[in-house]
PDB file of C-alpha atoms in Angstrom:
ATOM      1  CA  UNK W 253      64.580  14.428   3.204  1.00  0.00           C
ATOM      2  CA  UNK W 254      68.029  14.603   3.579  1.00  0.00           C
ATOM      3  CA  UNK W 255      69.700  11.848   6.073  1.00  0.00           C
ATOM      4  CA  UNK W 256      66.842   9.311   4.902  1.00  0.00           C
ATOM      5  CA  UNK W 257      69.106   6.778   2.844  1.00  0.00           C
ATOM      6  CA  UNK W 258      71.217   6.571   6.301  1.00  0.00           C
ATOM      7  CA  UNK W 259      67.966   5.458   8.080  1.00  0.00           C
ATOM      8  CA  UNK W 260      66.675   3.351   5.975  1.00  0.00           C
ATOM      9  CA  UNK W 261      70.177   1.734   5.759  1.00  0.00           C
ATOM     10  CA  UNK W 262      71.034   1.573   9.598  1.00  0.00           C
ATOM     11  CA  UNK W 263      66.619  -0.296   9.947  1.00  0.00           C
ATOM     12  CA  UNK W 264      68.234  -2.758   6.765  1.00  0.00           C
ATOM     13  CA  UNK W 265      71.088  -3.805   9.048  1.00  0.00           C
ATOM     14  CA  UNK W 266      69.496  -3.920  12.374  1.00  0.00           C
ATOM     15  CA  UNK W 267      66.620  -5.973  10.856  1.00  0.00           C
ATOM     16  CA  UNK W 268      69.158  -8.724   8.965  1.00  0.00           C
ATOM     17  CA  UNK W 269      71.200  -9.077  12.308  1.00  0.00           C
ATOM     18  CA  UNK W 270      67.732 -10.108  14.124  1.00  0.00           C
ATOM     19  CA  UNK W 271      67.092 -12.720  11.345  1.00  0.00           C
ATOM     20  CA  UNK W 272      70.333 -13.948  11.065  1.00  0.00           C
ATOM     21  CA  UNK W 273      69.989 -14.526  14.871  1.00  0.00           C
ATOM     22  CA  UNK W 274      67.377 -16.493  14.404  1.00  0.00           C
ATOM     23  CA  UNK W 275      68.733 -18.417  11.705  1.00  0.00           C
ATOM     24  CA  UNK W 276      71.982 -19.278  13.964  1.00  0.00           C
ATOM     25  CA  UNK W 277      70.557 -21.964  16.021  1.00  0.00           C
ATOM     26  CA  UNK W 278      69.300 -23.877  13.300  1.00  0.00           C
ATOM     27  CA  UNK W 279      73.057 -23.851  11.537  1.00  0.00           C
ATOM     28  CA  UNK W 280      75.473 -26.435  12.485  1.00  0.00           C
ATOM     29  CA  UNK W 281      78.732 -25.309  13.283  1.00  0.00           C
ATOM     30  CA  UNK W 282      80.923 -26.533  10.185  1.00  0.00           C
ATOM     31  CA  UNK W 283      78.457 -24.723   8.135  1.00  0.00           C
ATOM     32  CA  UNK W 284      78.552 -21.656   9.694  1.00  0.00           C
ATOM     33  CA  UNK W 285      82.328 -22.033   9.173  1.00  0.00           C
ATOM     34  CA  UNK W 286      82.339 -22.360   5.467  1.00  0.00           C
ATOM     35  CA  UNK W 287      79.772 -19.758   5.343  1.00  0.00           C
ATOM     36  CA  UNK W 288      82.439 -17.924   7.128  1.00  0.00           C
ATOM     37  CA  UNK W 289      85.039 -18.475   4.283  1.00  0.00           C
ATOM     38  CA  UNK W 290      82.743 -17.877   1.804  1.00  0.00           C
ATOM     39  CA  UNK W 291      81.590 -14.653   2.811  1.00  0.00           C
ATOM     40  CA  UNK W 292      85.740 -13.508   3.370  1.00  0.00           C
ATOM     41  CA  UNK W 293      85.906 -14.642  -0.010  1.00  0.00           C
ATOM     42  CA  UNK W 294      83.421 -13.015  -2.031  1.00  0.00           C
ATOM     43  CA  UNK W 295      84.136  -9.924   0.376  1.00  0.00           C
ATOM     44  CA  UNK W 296      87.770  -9.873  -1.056  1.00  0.00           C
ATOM     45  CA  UNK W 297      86.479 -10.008  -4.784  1.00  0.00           C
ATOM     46  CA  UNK W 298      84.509  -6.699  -3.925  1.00  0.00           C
ATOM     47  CA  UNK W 299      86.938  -5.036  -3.073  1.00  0.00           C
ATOM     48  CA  UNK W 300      89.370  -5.996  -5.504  1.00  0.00           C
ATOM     49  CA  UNK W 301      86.907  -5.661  -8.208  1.00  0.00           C
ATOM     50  CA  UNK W 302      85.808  -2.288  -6.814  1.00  0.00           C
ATOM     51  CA  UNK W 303      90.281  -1.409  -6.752  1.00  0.00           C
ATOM     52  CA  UNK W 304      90.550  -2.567 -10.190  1.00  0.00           C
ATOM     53  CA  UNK W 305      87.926  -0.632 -11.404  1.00  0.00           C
ATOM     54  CA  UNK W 306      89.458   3.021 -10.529  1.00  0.00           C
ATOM     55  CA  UNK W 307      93.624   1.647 -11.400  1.00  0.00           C
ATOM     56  CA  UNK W 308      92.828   0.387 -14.754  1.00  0.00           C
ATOM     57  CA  UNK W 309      92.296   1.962 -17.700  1.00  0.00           C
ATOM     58  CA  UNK W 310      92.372   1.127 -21.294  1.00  0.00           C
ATOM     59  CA  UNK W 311      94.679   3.463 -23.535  1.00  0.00           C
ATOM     60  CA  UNK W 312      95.840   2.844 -26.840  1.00  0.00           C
ATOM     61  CA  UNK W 313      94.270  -0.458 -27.356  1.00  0.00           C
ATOM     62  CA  UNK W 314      96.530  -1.714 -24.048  1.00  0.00           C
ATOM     63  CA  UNK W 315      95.816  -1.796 -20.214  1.00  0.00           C
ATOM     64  CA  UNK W 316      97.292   0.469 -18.092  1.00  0.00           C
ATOM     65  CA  UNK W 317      96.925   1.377 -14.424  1.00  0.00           C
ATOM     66  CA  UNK W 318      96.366   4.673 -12.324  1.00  0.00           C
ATOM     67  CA  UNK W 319      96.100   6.105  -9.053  1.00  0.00           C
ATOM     68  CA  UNK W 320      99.307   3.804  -7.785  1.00  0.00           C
ATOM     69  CA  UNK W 321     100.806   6.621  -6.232  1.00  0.00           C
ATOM     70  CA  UNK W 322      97.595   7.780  -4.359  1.00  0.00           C
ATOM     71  CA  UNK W 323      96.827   4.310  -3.302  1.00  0.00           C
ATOM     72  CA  UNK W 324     100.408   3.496  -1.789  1.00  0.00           C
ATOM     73  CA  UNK W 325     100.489   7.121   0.093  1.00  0.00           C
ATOM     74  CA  UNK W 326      96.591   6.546   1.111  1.00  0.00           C
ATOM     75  CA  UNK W 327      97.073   3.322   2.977  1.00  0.00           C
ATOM     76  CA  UNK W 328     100.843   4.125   4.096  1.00  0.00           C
ATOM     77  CA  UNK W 329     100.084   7.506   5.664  1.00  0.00           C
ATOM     78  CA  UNK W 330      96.254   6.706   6.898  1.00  0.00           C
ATOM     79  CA  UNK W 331      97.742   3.820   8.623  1.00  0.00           C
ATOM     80  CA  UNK W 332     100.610   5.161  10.845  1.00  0.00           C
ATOM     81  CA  UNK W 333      98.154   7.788  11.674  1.00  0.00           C
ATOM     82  CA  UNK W 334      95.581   4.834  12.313  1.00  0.00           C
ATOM     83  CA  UNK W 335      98.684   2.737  14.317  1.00  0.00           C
ATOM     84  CA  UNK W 336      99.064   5.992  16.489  1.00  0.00           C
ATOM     85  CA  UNK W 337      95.905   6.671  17.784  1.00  0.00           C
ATOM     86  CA  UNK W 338      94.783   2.446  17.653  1.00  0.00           C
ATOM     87  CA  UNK W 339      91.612   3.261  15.920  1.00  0.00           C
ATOM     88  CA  UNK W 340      91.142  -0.852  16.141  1.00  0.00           C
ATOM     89  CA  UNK W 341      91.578  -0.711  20.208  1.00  0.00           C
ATOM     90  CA  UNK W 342      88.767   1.949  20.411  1.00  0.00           C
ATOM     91  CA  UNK W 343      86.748  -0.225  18.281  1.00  0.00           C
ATOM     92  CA  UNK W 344      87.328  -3.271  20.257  1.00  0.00           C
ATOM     93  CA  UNK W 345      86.494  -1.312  23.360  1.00  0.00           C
ATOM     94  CA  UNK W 346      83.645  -0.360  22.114  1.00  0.00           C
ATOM     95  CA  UNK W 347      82.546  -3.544  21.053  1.00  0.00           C
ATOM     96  CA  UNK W 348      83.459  -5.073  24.243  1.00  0.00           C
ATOM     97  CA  UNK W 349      81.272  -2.076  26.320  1.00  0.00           C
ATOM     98  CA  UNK W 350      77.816  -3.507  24.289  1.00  0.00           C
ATOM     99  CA  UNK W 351      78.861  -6.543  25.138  1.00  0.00           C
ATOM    100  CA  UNK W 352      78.863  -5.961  28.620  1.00  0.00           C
ATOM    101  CA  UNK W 353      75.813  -3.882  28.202  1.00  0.00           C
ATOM    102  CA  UNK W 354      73.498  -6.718  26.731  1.00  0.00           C
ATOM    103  CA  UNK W 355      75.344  -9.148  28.921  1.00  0.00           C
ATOM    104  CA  UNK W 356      77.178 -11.509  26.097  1.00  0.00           C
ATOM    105  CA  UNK W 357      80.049 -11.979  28.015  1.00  0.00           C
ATOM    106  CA  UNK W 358      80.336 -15.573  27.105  1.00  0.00           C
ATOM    107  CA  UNK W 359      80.053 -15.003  23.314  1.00  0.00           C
ATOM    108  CA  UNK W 360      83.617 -15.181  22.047  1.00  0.00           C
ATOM    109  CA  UNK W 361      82.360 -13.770  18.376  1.00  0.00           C
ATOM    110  CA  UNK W 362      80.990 -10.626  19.576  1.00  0.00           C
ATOM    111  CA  UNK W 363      83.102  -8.432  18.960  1.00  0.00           C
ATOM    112  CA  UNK W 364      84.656  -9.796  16.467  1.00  0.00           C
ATOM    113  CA  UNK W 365      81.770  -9.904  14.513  1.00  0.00           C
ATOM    114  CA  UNK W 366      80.959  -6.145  15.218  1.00  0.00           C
ATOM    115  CA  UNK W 367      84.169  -4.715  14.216  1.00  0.00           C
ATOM    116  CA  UNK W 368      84.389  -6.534  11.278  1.00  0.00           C
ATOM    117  CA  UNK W 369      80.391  -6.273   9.547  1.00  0.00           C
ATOM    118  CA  UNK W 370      81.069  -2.700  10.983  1.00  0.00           C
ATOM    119  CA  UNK W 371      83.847  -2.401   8.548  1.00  0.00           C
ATOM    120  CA  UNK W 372      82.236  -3.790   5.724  1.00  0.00           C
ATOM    121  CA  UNK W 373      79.328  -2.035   5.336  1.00  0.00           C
ATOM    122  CA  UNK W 374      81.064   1.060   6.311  1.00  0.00           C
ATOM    123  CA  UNK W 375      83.856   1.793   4.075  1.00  0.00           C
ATOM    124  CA  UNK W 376      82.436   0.550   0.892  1.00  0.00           C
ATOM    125  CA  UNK W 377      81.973   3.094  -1.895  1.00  0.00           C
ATOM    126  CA  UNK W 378      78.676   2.490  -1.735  1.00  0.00           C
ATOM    127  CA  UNK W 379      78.957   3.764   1.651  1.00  0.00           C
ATOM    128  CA  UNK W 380      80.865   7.114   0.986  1.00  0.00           C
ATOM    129  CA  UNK W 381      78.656   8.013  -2.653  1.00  0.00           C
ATOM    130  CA  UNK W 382      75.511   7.425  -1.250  1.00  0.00           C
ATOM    131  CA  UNK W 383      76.099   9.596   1.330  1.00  0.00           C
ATOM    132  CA  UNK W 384      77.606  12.255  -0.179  1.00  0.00           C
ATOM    133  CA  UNK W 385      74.414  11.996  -2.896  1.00  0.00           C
ATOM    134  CA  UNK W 386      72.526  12.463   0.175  1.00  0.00           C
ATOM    135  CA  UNK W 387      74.074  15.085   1.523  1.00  0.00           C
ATOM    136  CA  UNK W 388      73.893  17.540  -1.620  1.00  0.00           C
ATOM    137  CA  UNK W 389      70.717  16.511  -3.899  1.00  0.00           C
ATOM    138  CA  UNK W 390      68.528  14.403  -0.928  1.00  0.00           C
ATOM    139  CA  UNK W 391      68.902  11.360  -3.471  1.00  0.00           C
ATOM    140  CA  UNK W 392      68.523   8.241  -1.382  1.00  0.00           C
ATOM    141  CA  UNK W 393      68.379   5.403  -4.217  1.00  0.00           C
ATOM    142  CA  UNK W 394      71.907   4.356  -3.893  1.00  0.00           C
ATOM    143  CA  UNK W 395      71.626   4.100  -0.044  1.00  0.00           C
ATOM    144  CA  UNK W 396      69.122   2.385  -0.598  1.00  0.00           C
ATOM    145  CA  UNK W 397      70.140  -0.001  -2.971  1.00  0.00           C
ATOM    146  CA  UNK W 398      72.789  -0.777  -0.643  1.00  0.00           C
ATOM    147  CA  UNK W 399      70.731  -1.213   2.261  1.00  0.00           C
ATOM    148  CA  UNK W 400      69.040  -4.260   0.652  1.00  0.00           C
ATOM    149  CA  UNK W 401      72.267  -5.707  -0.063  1.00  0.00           C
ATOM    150  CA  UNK W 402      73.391  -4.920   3.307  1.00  0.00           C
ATOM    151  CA  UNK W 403      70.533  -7.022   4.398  1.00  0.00           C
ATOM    152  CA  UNK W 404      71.859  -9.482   3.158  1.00  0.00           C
ATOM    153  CA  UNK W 405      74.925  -9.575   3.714  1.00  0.00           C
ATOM    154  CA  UNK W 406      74.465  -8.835   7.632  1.00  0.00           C
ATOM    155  CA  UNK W 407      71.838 -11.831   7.805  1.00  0.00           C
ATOM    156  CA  UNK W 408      74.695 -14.143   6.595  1.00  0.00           C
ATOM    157  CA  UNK W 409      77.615 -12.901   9.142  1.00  0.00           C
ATOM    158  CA  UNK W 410      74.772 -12.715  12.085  1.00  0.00           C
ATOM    159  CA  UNK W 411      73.856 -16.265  11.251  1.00  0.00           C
ATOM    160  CA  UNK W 412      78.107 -16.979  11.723  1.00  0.00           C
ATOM    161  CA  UNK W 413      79.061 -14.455  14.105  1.00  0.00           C
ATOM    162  CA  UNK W 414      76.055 -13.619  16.225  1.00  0.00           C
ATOM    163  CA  UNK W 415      74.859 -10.546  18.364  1.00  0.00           C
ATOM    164  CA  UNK W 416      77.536  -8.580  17.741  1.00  0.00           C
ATOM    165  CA  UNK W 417      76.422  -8.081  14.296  1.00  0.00           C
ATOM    166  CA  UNK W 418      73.229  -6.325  14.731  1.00  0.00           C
ATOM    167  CA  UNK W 419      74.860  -3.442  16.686  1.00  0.00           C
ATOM    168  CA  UNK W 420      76.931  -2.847  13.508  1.00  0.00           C
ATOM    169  CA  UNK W 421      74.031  -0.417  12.834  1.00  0.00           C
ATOM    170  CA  UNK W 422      75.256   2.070  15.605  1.00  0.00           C
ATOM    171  CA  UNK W 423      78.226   2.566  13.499  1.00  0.00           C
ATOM    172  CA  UNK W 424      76.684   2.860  10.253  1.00  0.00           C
ATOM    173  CA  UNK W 425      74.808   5.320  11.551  1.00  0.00           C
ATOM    174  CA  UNK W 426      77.118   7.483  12.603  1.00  0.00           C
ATOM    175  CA  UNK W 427      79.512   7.499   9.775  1.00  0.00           C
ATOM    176  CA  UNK W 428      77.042   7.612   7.117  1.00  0.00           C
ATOM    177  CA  UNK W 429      74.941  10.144   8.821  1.00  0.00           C
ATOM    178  CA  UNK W 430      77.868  12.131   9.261  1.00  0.00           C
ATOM    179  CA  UNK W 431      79.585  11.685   5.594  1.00  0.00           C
ATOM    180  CA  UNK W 432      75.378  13.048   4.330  1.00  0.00           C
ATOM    181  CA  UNK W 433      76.057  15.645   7.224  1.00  0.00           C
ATOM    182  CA  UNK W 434      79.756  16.869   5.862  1.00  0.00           C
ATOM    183  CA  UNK W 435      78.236  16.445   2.448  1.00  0.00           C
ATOM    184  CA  UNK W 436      74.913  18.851   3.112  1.00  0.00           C
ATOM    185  CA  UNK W 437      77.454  21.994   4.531  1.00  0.00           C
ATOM    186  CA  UNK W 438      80.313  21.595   1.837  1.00  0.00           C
ATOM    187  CA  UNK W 439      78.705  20.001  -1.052  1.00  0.00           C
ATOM    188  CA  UNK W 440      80.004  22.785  -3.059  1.00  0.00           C
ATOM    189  CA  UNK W 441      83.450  21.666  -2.433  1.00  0.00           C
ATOM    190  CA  UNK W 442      83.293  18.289  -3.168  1.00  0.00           C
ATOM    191  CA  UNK W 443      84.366  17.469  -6.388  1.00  0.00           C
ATOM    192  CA  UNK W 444      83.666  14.104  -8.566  1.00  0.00           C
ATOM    193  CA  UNK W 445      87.252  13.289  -8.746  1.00  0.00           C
ATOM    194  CA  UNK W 446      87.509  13.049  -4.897  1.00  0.00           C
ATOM    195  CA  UNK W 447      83.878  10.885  -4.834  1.00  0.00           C
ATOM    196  CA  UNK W 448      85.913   8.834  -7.243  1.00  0.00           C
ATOM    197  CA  UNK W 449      89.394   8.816  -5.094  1.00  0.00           C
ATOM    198  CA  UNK W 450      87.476   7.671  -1.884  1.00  0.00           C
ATOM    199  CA  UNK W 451      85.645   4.895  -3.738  1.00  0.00           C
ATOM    200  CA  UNK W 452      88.855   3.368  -5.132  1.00  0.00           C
ATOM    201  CA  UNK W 453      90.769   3.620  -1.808  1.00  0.00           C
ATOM    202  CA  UNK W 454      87.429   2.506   0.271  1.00  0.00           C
ATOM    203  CA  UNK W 455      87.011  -0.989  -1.752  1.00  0.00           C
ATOM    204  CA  UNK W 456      91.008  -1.737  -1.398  1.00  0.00           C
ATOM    205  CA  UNK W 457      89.936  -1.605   2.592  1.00  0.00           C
ATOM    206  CA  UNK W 458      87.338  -3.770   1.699  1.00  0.00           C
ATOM    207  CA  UNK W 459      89.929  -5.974  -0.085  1.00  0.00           C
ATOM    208  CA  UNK W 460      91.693  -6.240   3.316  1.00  0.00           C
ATOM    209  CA  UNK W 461      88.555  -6.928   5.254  1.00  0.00           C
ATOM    210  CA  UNK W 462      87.935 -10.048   3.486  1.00  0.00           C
ATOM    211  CA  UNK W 463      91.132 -11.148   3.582  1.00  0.00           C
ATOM    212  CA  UNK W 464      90.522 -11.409   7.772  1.00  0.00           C
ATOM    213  CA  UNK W 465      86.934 -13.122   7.796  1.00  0.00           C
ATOM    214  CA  UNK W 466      88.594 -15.782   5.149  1.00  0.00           C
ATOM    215  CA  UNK W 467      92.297 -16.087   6.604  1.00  0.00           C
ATOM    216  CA  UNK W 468      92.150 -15.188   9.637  1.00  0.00           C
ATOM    217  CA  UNK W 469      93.440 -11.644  10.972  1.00  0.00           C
ATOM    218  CA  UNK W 470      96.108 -10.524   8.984  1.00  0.00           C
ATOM    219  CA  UNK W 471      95.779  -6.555   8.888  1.00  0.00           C
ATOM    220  CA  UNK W 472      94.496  -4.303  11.421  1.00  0.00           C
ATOM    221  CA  UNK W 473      92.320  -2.607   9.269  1.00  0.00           C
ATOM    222  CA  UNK W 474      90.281  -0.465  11.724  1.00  0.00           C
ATOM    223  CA  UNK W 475      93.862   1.424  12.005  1.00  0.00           C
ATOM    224  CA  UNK W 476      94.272   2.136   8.314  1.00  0.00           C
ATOM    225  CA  UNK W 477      90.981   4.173   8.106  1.00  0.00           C
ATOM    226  CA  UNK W 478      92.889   6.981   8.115  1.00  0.00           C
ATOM    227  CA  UNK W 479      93.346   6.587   4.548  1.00  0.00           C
ATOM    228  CA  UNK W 480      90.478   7.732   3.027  1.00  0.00           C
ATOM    229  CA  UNK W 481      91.621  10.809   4.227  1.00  0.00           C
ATOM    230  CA  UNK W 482      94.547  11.165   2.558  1.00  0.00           C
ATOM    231  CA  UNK W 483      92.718  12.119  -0.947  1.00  0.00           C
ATOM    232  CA  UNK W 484      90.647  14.676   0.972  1.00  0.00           C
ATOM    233  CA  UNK W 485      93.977  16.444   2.058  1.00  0.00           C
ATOM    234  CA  UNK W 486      95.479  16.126  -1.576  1.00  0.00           C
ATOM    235  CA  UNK W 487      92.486  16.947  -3.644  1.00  0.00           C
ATOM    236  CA  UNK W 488      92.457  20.386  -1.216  1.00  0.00           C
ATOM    237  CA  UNK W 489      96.174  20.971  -2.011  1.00  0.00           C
ATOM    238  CA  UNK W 490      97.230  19.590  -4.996  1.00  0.00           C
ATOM    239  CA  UNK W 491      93.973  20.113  -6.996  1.00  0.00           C
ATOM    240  CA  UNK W 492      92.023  22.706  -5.941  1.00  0.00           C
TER     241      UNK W 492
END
């Protein structure tokens, strides 16, 4: 059944958001703090990992890297496109609207929580293979895979960040349902150099997501979505 990884995945992240609720009261607040940091931090080796993975290569006994080029145009282009429409605003917004709905006013982490979980689980390359396997075969495992590790992951922010969390799975939904969607109608067209393109650029977002749950906010990363379209658009011009 095609769309079933998405399912499963968006019941994986609902259900680790109500336990990580529960867990939240019993957490004192300095530990919920360094779980905070640590979870920034092992979010930014994912992604860099995940980078590193497509740019290097081994040739002729040495290192060297690929896919610079891509990568600088990728997050430079996606993200004046992202800065121009304020993809992060609309997220906010929308975080702040559930908020309202389930009357949370006076939780300060909502929304921070939901854009930035949202993010995570969203733009991984977990995210964008195992839908597009999906999509064209009906192959599930990866999704998954990744929804147990997505429980995981989601009971450890919703123990730090709260309700906000478990609505993550309204976006999940969505994208991933519409990546197996996209995938189903033009599966033809999608080639395994493009799979491989949106991976590397997807876990460099990642990169940037951790950087904000450890640091603080430093980049507006909702706004450089954008850039995972940018191989799309080249792989239908430059390679096809």
């Amino acid at each position: 059944m095609i769309g079933l990884g998405t399912i499963i995945n968006t019941a994986a992240v609902a259900a680790g958001g109500l336990i990580g609720l529960k867990l939240k009261n019993g957490i004192k607040k300095d530990l919920q703090e360094i779980m905070m940091q640590a979870c920034g931090v092992a979010t930014i080796f994912i992604g860099g990992a995940g980078a590193l993975s497509k740019m290097l290569v081994v040739m002729d006994g040495g290192l060297e890297t690929q896919g610079t080029m891509l990568l600088i145009f990728s997050l430079v282009l996606g993200s004046l496109f992202g800065e121009w429409i304020d993809i992060e605003k609309k997220m906010d917004i929308l975080g702040e609207k559930i908020k309202k709905t389930v009357k949370a006013e006076n939780d300060n982490l909502f929304v921070e929580g939901f854009v930035n979980v949202s993010l995570i689980i969203c733009v991984g390359a977990m995210a964008i293979v195992g839908s597009i396997q999906d999509g064209i075969s009906g192959d599930y495992s990866l999704l998954t895979a990744k929804a147990i590790l997505d429980l995981v992951i989601v009971v450890v922010f919703a123990a730090t960040y709260g309700m906000g969390v478990v609505f993550s799975a309204v976006p999940i939904f969505v994208y991933q349902g519409s990546i197996t969607l996209a995938a189903a109608f033009l599966g033809a067209f999608v080639s395994d150099v493009i799979v491989s393109d949106l991976s590397f650029i997807g876990s460099a977002l990642i990169f940037c997501v951790g950087v904000n749950i450890a640091f603080g906010k430093k980049f507006r990363v909702g706004n450089m979505l954008p850039a995972l379209l940018v191989p799309v658009i080249y792989d239908i011009l430059f390679r096809s």
